[in-house]
Coordinates of C-alpha atoms in Angstrom, one line a residue:
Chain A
X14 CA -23.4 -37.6 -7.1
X15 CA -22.8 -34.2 -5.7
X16 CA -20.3 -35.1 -3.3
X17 CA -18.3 -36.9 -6.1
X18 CA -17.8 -33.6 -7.9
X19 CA -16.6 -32.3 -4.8
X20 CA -14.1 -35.0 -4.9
X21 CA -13.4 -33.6 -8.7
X22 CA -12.6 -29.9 -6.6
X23 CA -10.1 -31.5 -4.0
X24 CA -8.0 -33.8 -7.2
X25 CA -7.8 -30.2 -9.0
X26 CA -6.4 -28.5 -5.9
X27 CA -4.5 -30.8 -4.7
X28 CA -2.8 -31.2 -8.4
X29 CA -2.9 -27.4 -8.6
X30 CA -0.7 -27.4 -5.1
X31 CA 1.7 -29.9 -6.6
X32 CA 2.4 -27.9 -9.8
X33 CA 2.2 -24.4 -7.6
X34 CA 5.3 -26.1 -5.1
X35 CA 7.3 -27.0 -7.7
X36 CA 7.6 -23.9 -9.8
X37 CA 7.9 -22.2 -6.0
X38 CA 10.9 -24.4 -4.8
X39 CA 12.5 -24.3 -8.3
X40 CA 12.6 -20.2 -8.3
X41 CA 13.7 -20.2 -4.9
X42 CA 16.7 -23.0 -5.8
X43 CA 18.0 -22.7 -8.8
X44 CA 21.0 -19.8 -9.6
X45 CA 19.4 -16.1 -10.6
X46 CA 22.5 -15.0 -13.0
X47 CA 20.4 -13.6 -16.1
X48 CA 22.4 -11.6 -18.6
X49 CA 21.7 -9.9 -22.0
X50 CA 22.4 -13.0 -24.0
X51 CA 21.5 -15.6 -22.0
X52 CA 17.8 -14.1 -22.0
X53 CA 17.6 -13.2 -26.0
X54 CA 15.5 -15.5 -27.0
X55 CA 16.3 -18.3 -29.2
X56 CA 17.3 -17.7 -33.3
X57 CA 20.0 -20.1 -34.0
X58 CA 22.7 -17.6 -32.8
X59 CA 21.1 -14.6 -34.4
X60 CA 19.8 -11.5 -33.0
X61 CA 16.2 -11.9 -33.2
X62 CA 14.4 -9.9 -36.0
X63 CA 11.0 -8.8 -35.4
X64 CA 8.0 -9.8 -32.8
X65 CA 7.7 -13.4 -32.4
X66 CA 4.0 -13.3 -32.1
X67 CA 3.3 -12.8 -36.0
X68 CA 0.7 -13.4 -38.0
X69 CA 0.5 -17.0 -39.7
X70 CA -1.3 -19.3 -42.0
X71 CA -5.3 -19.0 -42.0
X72 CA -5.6 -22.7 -42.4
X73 CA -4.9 -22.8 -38.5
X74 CA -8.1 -20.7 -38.2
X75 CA -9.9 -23.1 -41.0
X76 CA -9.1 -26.2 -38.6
X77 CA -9.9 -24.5 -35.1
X78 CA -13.6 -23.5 -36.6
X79 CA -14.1 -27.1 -38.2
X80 CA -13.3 -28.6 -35.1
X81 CA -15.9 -26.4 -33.6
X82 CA -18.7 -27.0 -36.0
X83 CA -17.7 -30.7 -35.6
X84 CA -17.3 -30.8 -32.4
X85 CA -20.6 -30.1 -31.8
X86 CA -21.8 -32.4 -33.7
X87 CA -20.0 -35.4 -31.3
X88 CA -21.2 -33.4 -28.3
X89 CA -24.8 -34.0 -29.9
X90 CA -24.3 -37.6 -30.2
X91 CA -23.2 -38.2 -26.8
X92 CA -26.8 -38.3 -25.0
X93 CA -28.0 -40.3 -28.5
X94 CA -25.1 -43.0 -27.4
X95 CA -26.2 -43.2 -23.8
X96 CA -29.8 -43.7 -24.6
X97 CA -29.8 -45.4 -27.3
X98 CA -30.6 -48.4 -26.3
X99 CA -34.2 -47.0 -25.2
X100 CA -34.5 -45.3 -28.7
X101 CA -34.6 -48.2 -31.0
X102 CA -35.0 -47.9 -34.7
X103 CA -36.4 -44.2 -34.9
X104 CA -33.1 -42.7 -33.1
X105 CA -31.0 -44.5 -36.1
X106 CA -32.9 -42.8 -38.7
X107 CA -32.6 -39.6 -36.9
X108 CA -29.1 -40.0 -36.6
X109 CA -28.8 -41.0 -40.1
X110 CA -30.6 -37.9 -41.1
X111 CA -28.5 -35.8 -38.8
X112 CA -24.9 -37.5 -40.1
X113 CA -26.1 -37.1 -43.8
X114 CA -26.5 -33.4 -43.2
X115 CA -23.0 -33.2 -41.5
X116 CA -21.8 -35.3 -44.2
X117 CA -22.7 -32.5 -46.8
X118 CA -20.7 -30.0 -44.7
X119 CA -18.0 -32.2 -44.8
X120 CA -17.8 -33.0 -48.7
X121 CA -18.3 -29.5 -49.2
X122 CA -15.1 -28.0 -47.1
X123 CA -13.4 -31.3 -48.7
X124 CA -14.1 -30.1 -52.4
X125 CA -13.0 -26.7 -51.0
X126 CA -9.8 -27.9 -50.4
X127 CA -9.7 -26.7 -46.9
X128 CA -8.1 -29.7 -45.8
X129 CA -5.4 -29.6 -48.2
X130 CA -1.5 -28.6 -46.5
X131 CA 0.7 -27.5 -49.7
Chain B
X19 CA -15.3 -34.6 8.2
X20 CA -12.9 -38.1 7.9
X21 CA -15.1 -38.5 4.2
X22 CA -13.0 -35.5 3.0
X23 CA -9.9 -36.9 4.7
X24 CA -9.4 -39.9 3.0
X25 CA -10.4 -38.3 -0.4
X26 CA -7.6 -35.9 -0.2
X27 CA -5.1 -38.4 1.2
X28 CA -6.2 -40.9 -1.8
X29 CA -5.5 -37.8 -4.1
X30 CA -2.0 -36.8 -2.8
X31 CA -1.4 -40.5 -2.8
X32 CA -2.3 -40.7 -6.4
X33 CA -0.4 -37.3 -7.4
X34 CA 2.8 -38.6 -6.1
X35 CA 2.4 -42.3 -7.6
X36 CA 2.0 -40.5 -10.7
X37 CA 4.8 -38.5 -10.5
X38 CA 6.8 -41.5 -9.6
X39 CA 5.7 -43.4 -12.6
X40 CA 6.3 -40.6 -14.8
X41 CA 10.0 -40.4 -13.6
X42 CA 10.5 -44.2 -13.9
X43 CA 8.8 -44.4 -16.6
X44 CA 11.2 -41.8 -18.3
X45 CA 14.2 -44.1 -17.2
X46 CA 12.5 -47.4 -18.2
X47 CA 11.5 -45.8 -21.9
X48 CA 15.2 -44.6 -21.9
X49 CA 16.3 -48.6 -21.1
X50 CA 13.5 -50.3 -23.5
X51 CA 14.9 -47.7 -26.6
X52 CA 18.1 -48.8 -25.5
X53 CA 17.5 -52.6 -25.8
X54 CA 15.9 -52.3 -29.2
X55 CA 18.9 -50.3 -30.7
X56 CA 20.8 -53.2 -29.1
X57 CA 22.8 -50.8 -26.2
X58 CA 22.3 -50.6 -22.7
X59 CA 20.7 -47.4 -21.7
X60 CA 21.4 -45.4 -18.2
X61 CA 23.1 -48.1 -15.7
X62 CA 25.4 -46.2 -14.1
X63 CA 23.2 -44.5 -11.0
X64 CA 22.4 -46.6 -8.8
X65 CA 21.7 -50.0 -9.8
X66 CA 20.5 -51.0 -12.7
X67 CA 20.3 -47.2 -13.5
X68 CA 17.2 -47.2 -10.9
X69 CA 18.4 -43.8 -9.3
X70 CA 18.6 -41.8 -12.7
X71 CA 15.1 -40.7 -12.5
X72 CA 15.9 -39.1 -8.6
X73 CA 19.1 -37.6 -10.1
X74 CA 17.4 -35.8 -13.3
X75 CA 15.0 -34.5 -10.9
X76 CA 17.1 -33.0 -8.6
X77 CA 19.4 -31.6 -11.6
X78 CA 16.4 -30.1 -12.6
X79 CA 15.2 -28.2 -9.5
X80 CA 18.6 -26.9 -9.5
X81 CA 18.7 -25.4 -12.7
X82 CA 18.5 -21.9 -13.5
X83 CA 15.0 -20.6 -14.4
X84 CA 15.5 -18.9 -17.0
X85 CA 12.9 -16.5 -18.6
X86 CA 13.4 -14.9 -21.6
X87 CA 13.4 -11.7 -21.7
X88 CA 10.5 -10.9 -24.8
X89 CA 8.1 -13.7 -22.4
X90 CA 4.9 -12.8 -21.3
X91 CA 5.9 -13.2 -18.0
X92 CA 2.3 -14.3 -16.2
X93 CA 1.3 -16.4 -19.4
X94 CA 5.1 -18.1 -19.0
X95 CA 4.9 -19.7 -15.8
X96 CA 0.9 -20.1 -15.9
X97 CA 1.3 -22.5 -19.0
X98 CA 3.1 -25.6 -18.1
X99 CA 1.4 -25.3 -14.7
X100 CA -2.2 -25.6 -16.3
X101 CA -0.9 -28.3 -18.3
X102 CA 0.2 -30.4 -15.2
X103 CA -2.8 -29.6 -13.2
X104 CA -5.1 -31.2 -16.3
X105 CA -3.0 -34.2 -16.8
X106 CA -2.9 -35.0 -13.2
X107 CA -6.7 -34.5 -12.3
X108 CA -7.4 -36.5 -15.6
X109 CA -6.6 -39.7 -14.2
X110 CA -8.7 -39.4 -10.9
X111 CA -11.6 -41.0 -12.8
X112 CA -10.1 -44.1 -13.5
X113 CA -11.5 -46.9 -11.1
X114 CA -8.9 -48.7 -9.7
X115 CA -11.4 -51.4 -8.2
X116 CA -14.5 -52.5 -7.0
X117 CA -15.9 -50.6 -4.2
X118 CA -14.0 -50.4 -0.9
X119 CA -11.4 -52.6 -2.5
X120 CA -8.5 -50.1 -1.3
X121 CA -8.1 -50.7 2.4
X122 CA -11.6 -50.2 2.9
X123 CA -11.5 -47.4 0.6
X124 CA -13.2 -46.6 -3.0
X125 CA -9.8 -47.2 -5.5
X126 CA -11.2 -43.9 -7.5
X127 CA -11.3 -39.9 -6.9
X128 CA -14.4 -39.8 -8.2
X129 CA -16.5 -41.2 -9.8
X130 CA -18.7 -39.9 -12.1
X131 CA -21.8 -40.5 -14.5
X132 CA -20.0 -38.5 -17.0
X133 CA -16.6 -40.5 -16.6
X134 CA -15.2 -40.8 -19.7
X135 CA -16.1 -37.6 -20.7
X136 CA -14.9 -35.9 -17.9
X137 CA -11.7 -37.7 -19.1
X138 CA -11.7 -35.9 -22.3
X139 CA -12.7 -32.5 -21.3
X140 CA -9.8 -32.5 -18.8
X141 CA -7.0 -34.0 -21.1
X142 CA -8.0 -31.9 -23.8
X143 CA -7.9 -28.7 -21.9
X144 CA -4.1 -29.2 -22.1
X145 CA -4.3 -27.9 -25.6
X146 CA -4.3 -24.4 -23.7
X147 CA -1.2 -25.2 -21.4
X148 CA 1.1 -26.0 -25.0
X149 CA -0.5 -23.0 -27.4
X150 CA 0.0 -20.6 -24.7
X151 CA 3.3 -22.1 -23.6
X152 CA 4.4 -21.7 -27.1
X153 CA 2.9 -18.0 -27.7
X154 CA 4.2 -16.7 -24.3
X155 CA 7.8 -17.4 -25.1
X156 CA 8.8 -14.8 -27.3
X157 CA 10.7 -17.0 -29.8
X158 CA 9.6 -17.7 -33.4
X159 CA 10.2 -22.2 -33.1
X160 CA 7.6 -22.1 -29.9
X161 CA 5.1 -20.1 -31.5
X162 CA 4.8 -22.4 -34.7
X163 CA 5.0 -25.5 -32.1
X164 CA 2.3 -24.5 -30.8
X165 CA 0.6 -23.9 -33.2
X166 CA 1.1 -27.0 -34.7
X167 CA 0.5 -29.1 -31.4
X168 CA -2.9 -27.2 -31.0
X169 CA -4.0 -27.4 -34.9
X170 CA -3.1 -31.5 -34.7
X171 CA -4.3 -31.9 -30.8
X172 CA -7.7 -30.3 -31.8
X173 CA -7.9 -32.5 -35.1
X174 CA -7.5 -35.9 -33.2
X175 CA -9.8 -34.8 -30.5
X176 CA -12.8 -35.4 -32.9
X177 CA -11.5 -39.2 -34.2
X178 CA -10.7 -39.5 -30.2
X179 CA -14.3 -38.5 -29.2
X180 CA -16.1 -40.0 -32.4
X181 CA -14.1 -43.7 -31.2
X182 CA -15.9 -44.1 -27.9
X183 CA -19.6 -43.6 -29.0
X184 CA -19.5 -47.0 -30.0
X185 CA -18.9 -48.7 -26.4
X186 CA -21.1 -45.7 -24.9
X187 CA -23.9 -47.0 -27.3
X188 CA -23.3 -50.4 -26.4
X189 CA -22.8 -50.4 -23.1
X190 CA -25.5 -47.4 -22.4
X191 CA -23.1 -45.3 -19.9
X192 CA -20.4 -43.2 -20.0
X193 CA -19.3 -44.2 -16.3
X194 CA -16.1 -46.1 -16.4
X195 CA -17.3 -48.4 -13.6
X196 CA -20.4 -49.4 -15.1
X197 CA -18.4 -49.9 -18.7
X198 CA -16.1 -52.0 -16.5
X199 CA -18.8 -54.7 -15.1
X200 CA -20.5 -54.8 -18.5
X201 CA -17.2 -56.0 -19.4
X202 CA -16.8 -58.3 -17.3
X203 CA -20.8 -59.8 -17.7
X204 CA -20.6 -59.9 -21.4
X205 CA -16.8 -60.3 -22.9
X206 CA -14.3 -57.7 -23.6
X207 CA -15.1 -54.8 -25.7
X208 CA -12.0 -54.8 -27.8
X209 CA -13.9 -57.9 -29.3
X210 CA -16.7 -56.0 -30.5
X211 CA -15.3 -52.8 -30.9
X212 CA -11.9 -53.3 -32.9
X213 CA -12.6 -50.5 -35.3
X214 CA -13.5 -48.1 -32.2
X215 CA -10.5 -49.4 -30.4
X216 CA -8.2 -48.8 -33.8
X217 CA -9.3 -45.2 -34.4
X218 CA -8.7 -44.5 -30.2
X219 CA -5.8 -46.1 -30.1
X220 CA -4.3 -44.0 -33.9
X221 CA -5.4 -40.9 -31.7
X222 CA -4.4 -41.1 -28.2
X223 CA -0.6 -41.1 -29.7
X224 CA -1.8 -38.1 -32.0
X225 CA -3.0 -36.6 -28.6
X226 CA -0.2 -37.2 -26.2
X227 CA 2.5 -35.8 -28.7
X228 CA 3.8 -39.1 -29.6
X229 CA 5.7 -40.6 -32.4
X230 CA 4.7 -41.3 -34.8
X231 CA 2.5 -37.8 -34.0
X232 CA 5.5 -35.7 -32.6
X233 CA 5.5 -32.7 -35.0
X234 CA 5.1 -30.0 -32.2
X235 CA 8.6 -30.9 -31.0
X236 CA 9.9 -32.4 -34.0
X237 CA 13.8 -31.4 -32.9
X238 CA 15.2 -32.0 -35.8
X239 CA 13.0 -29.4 -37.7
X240 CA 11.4 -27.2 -35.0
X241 CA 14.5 -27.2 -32.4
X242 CA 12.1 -28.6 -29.9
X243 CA 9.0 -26.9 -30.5
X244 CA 6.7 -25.2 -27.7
X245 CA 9.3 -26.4 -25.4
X246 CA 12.5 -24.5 -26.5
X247 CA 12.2 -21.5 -24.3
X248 CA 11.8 -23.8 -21.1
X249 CA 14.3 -24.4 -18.4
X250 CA 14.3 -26.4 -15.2
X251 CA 10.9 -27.5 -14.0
X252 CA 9.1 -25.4 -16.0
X253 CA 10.4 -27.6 -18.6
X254 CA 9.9 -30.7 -16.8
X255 CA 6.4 -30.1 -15.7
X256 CA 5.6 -30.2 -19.5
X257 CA 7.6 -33.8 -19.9
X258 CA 5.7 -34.9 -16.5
X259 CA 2.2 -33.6 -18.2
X260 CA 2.9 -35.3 -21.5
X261 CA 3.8 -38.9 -19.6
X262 CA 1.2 -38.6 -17.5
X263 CA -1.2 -37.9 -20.6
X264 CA 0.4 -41.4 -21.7
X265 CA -0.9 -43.3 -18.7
X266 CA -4.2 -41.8 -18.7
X267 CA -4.2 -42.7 -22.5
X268 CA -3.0 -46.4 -21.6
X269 CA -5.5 -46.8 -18.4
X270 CA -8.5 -45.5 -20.5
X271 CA -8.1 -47.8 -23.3
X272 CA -7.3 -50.5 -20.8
X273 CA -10.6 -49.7 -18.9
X274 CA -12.9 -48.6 -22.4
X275 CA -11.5 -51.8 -24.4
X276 CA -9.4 -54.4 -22.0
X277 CA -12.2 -54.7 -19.1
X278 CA -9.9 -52.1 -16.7
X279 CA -9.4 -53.5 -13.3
X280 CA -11.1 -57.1 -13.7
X281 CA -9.0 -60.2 -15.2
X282 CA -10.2 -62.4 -17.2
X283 CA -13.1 -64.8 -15.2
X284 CA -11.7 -67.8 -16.5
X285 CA -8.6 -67.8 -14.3
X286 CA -11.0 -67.8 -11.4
X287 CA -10.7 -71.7 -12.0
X288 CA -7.1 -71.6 -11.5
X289 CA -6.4 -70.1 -9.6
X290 CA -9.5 -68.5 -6.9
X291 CA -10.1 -64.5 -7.1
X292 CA -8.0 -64.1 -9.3
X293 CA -10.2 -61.8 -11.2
X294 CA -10.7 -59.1 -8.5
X295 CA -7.3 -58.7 -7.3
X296 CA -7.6 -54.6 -7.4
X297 CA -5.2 -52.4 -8.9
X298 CA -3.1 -55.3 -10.4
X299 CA -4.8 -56.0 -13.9
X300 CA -5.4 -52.1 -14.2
X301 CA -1.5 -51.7 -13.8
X302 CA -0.7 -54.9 -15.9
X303 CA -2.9 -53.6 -18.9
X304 CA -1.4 -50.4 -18.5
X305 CA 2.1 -51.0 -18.8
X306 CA 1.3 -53.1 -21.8
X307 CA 0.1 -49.8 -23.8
X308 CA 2.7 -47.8 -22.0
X309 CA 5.6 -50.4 -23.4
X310 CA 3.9 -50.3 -26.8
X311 CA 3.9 -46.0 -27.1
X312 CA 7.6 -47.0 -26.7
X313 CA 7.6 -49.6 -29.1
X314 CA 6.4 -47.2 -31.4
X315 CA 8.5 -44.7 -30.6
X316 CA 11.4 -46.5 -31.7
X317 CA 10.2 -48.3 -35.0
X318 CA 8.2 -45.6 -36.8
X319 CA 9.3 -42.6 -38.6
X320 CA 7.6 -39.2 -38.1
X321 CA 4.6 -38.3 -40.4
X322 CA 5.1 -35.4 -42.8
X323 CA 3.2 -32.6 -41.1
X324 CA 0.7 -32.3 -44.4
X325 CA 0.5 -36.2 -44.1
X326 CA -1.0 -35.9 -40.3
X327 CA -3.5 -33.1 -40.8
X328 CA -4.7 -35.0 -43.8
X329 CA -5.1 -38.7 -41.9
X330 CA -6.6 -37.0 -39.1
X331 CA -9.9 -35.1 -40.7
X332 CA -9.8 -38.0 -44.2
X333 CA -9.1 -40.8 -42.7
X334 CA -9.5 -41.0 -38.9
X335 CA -12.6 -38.8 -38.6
X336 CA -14.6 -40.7 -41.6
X337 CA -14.0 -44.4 -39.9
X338 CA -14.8 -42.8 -36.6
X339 CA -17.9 -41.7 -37.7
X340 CA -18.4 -45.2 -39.7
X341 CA -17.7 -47.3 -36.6
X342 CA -20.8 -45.2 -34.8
X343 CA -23.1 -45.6 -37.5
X344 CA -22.7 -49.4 -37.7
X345 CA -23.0 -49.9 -34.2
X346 CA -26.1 -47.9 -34.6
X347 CA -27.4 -49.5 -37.5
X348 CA -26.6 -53.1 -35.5
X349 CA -28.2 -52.1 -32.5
X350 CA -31.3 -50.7 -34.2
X351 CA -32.0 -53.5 -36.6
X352 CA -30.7 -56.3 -34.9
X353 CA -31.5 -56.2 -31.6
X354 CA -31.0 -59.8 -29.9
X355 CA -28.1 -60.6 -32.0
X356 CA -25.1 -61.6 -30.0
X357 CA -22.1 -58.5 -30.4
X358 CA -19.5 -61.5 -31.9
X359 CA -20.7 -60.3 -35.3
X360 CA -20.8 -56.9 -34.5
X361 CA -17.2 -57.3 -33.7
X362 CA -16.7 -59.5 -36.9
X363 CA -17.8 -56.8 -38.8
X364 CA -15.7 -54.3 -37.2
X365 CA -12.7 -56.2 -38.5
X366 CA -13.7 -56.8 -41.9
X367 CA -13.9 -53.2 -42.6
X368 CA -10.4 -52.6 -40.6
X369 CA -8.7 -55.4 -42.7
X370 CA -10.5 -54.3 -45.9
X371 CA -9.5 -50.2 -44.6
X372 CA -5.8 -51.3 -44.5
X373 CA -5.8 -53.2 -47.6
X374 CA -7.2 -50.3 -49.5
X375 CA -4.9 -47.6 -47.9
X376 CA -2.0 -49.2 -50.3
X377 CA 1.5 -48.1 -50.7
X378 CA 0.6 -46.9 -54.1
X379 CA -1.5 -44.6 -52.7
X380 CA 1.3 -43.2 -50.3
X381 CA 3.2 -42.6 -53.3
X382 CA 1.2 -41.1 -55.3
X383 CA 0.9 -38.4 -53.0
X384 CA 4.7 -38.4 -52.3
X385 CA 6.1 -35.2 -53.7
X386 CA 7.9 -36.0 -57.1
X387 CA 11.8 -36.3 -56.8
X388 CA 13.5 -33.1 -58.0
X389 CA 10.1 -31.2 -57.8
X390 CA 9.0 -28.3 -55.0

């Protein structure tokens, strides 16, 4: 099995050399004639106003933290899949148990109306 | 060491079949669009427009690279590249084959236990490669692209990874091989598993940025999203990620749900072998989902971007978790019982899904005319 992950090493690099030529040839191809306003960045034929890197909406922080706290909770059902068929009845009710008790998190941030885009 | 020889070859081999496919699959999405609007799509290069892919490729190395001034200049170039990179290593877990069926050769990268999780992990970590693509470029549209495409990426990821425990309980592995020959011992999953294969399917377009999921480019309301401050390759290494994220999609659904690389055994008595022939099945089923992400593409209209977040964590991410507790609850309770009703199931609860989702539902949440 070790040797396959080495085999996962080599894909990577050899993926990470194709990406790495292209943006090489590209810089070394294309025209280099930058001026002011060609390299103002994009506002509909404005001058920008302000730093593009503001602040915005908290609900992008709600969903990144739910999709932690849930994402955990699939990562903890993966070896449960795998095995399950050794587990029998007992892992269901386990399962159940652990689902239900996601299941309250869930209704909660629901009734919260975390969820909810205006 | 010839081992490591002929696992590098196989890996360049694959990297530039890839990128062939992505650039005729870009001229053949371009021809099928064309067909259904009733036109006739690029013909003019070479024929039957078979050269346009070689001509945008070349007009795109020759483009200026232009980097905007207010870029974080390390971040810039480092994004699309890391986006690449994951969609191309990605696919090297999908078995081609059986065994030494490739010239003597194992038709895979690798091959591991962890297959279809490897799978995940990689395709998702291109969530990184289109936030900070969208961050770095010093423009206000990229930045809430991004944000969008990571907010709705991350949200499908959990119907996406929810969708497959289903076939991982069944089956008992998460190696794609071994999912494969259970397949082809006991009937194809998409039999059993429609729920699983409904919720997978709703999210691989979610994931790969496709219509009816395309808000982070949206171009009639974001410009074009994470993409707007990207030139030349820079900007095509993003198109050539997001294509190739396609094919993985299509080859993983066609190896989780379709039986991958085997046809069906019944042709064996037609005509003899039929079933093993290696790569051609895998490439058939594929271009079936590839052809339907462009069927899609040109008969749905774009979700509303309150109307995605919402399907994704009320609707996708209950069934998911539905769909793995009754293949729980089957395989607990009733042991011996043959997966047809399993799969029975499974579609009485999409059909009866679908008929409750109905279109007075939709428009009750419509906003009022005249109102906002």
């Amino acid at each position: 099995m070790g040797i396959e992950y080495a085999n996962v090493l080599i894909m990577l690099l050899v993926a990470g050399g194709i990406g790495a030529l292209a943006l090489i040839v590209s810089a070394l191809l294309g025209p280099k004639k930058g001026t002011r306003t060609k390299l103002m960045p994009y506002e509909s034929g404005n001058d920008p106003t302000g730093t593009a890197r503001e602040r915005f909406p908290v609900h992008f922080y709600l969903v990144a933290m739910l999709f932690i706290v849930f994402d955990i909770e699939v990562a903890f059902f993966y070896p449960l899949a795998v095995a399950y068929g050794k587990l029998g009845a007992f892992a269901f009710w386990e399962a159940l148990t652990f689902v239900l008790l996601v299941l309250v998190g869930y209704v909660y941030i629901l009734k919260k109306g975390v969820l909810e885009w205006r | 060491m010839p081992d490591v020889l002929v696992v590098i070859l196989k890996a360049v081999a694959l990297a530039f079949a890839l990128l062939t496919a992505f650039a005729y699959m870009t001229l053949i999405e371009r021809r099928i669009l064309a067909r259904i609007q009733i036109r006739q799509g690029p013909n003019r290069v070479g024929p039957l427009g078979l050269l346009q892919p070689l001509a945008d490729a070349i007009k795109s190395i020759f483009k200026e690279d232009i980097q905007v001034s207010a870029a974080d200049r390390l971040i810039y170039t480092l994004a699309p590249f890391v986006s690449v990179v994951c969609a191309l290593t990605a696919f090297g877990a999908i078995p081609g084959g059986p065994p030494n069926s490739l010239f003597g050769a194992n038709p895979w990268i690798f091959n591991l236990d962890v297959g279809i999780l490897f799978v995940l992990a990689i395709t998702s970590m291109g969530v990184y490669g289109i936030f900070l693509g969208g961050w770095a470029s010093g423009s206000k549209y990229p930045l809430l692209g991004g944000l969008r495409a990571s907010a709705q990426m991350i949200s499908y990821e959990l119907g996406m990874g929810l969708s497959i425990l289903g076939v991982l309980m069944i089956v008992g592995s998460a190696n794609l091989r071994e999912i494969v020959e259970w397949q082809y011992a006991n009937g194809l999953l998409i039999f059993f598993q429609i729920l699983g294969f409904a919720t997978f399917l709703v999210s691989a377009f979610a994931e790969t940025n496709r219509t009816p999921f395309d808000m982070p480019e949206a171009e009639q309301e974001l410009v074009a999203g994470y993409l707007t401050e990207f030139s030349s390759i820079k900007w095509a290494l993003y198109q050539m990620a997001e294509y190739i994220n396609i094919m993985t999609s299509a080859a993983v659904m066609s190896t989780l749900f379709f039986g991958g690389y085997r046809g069906p055994a019944w042709l064996d008595a037609i005509i003899p072998g039929s079933s093993e022939w290696p790569l051609v099945w895998l490439i058939l089923k594929m271009a079936f989902f590839m052809f339907l992400f462009i069927w899609v593409r040109a008969t749905l209209p774009r979700l509303r971007y309150d109307q995605l977040m919402r399907f994704g964590w009320k609707v996708l991410f209950p069934v998911a978790l539905l769909n793995t507790m009754l293949v729980a609850a089957y395989l607990a309770f009733l042991p011996g019982y043959s997966y047809w009703l399993l799969g029975l199931i499974g579609l009485f609860v999409l059909v009866l899904g679908l008929a409750l989702s109905s279109r007075r539902a939709a428009a009750a949440q419509a906003p009022t005319p005249g109102g906002d």
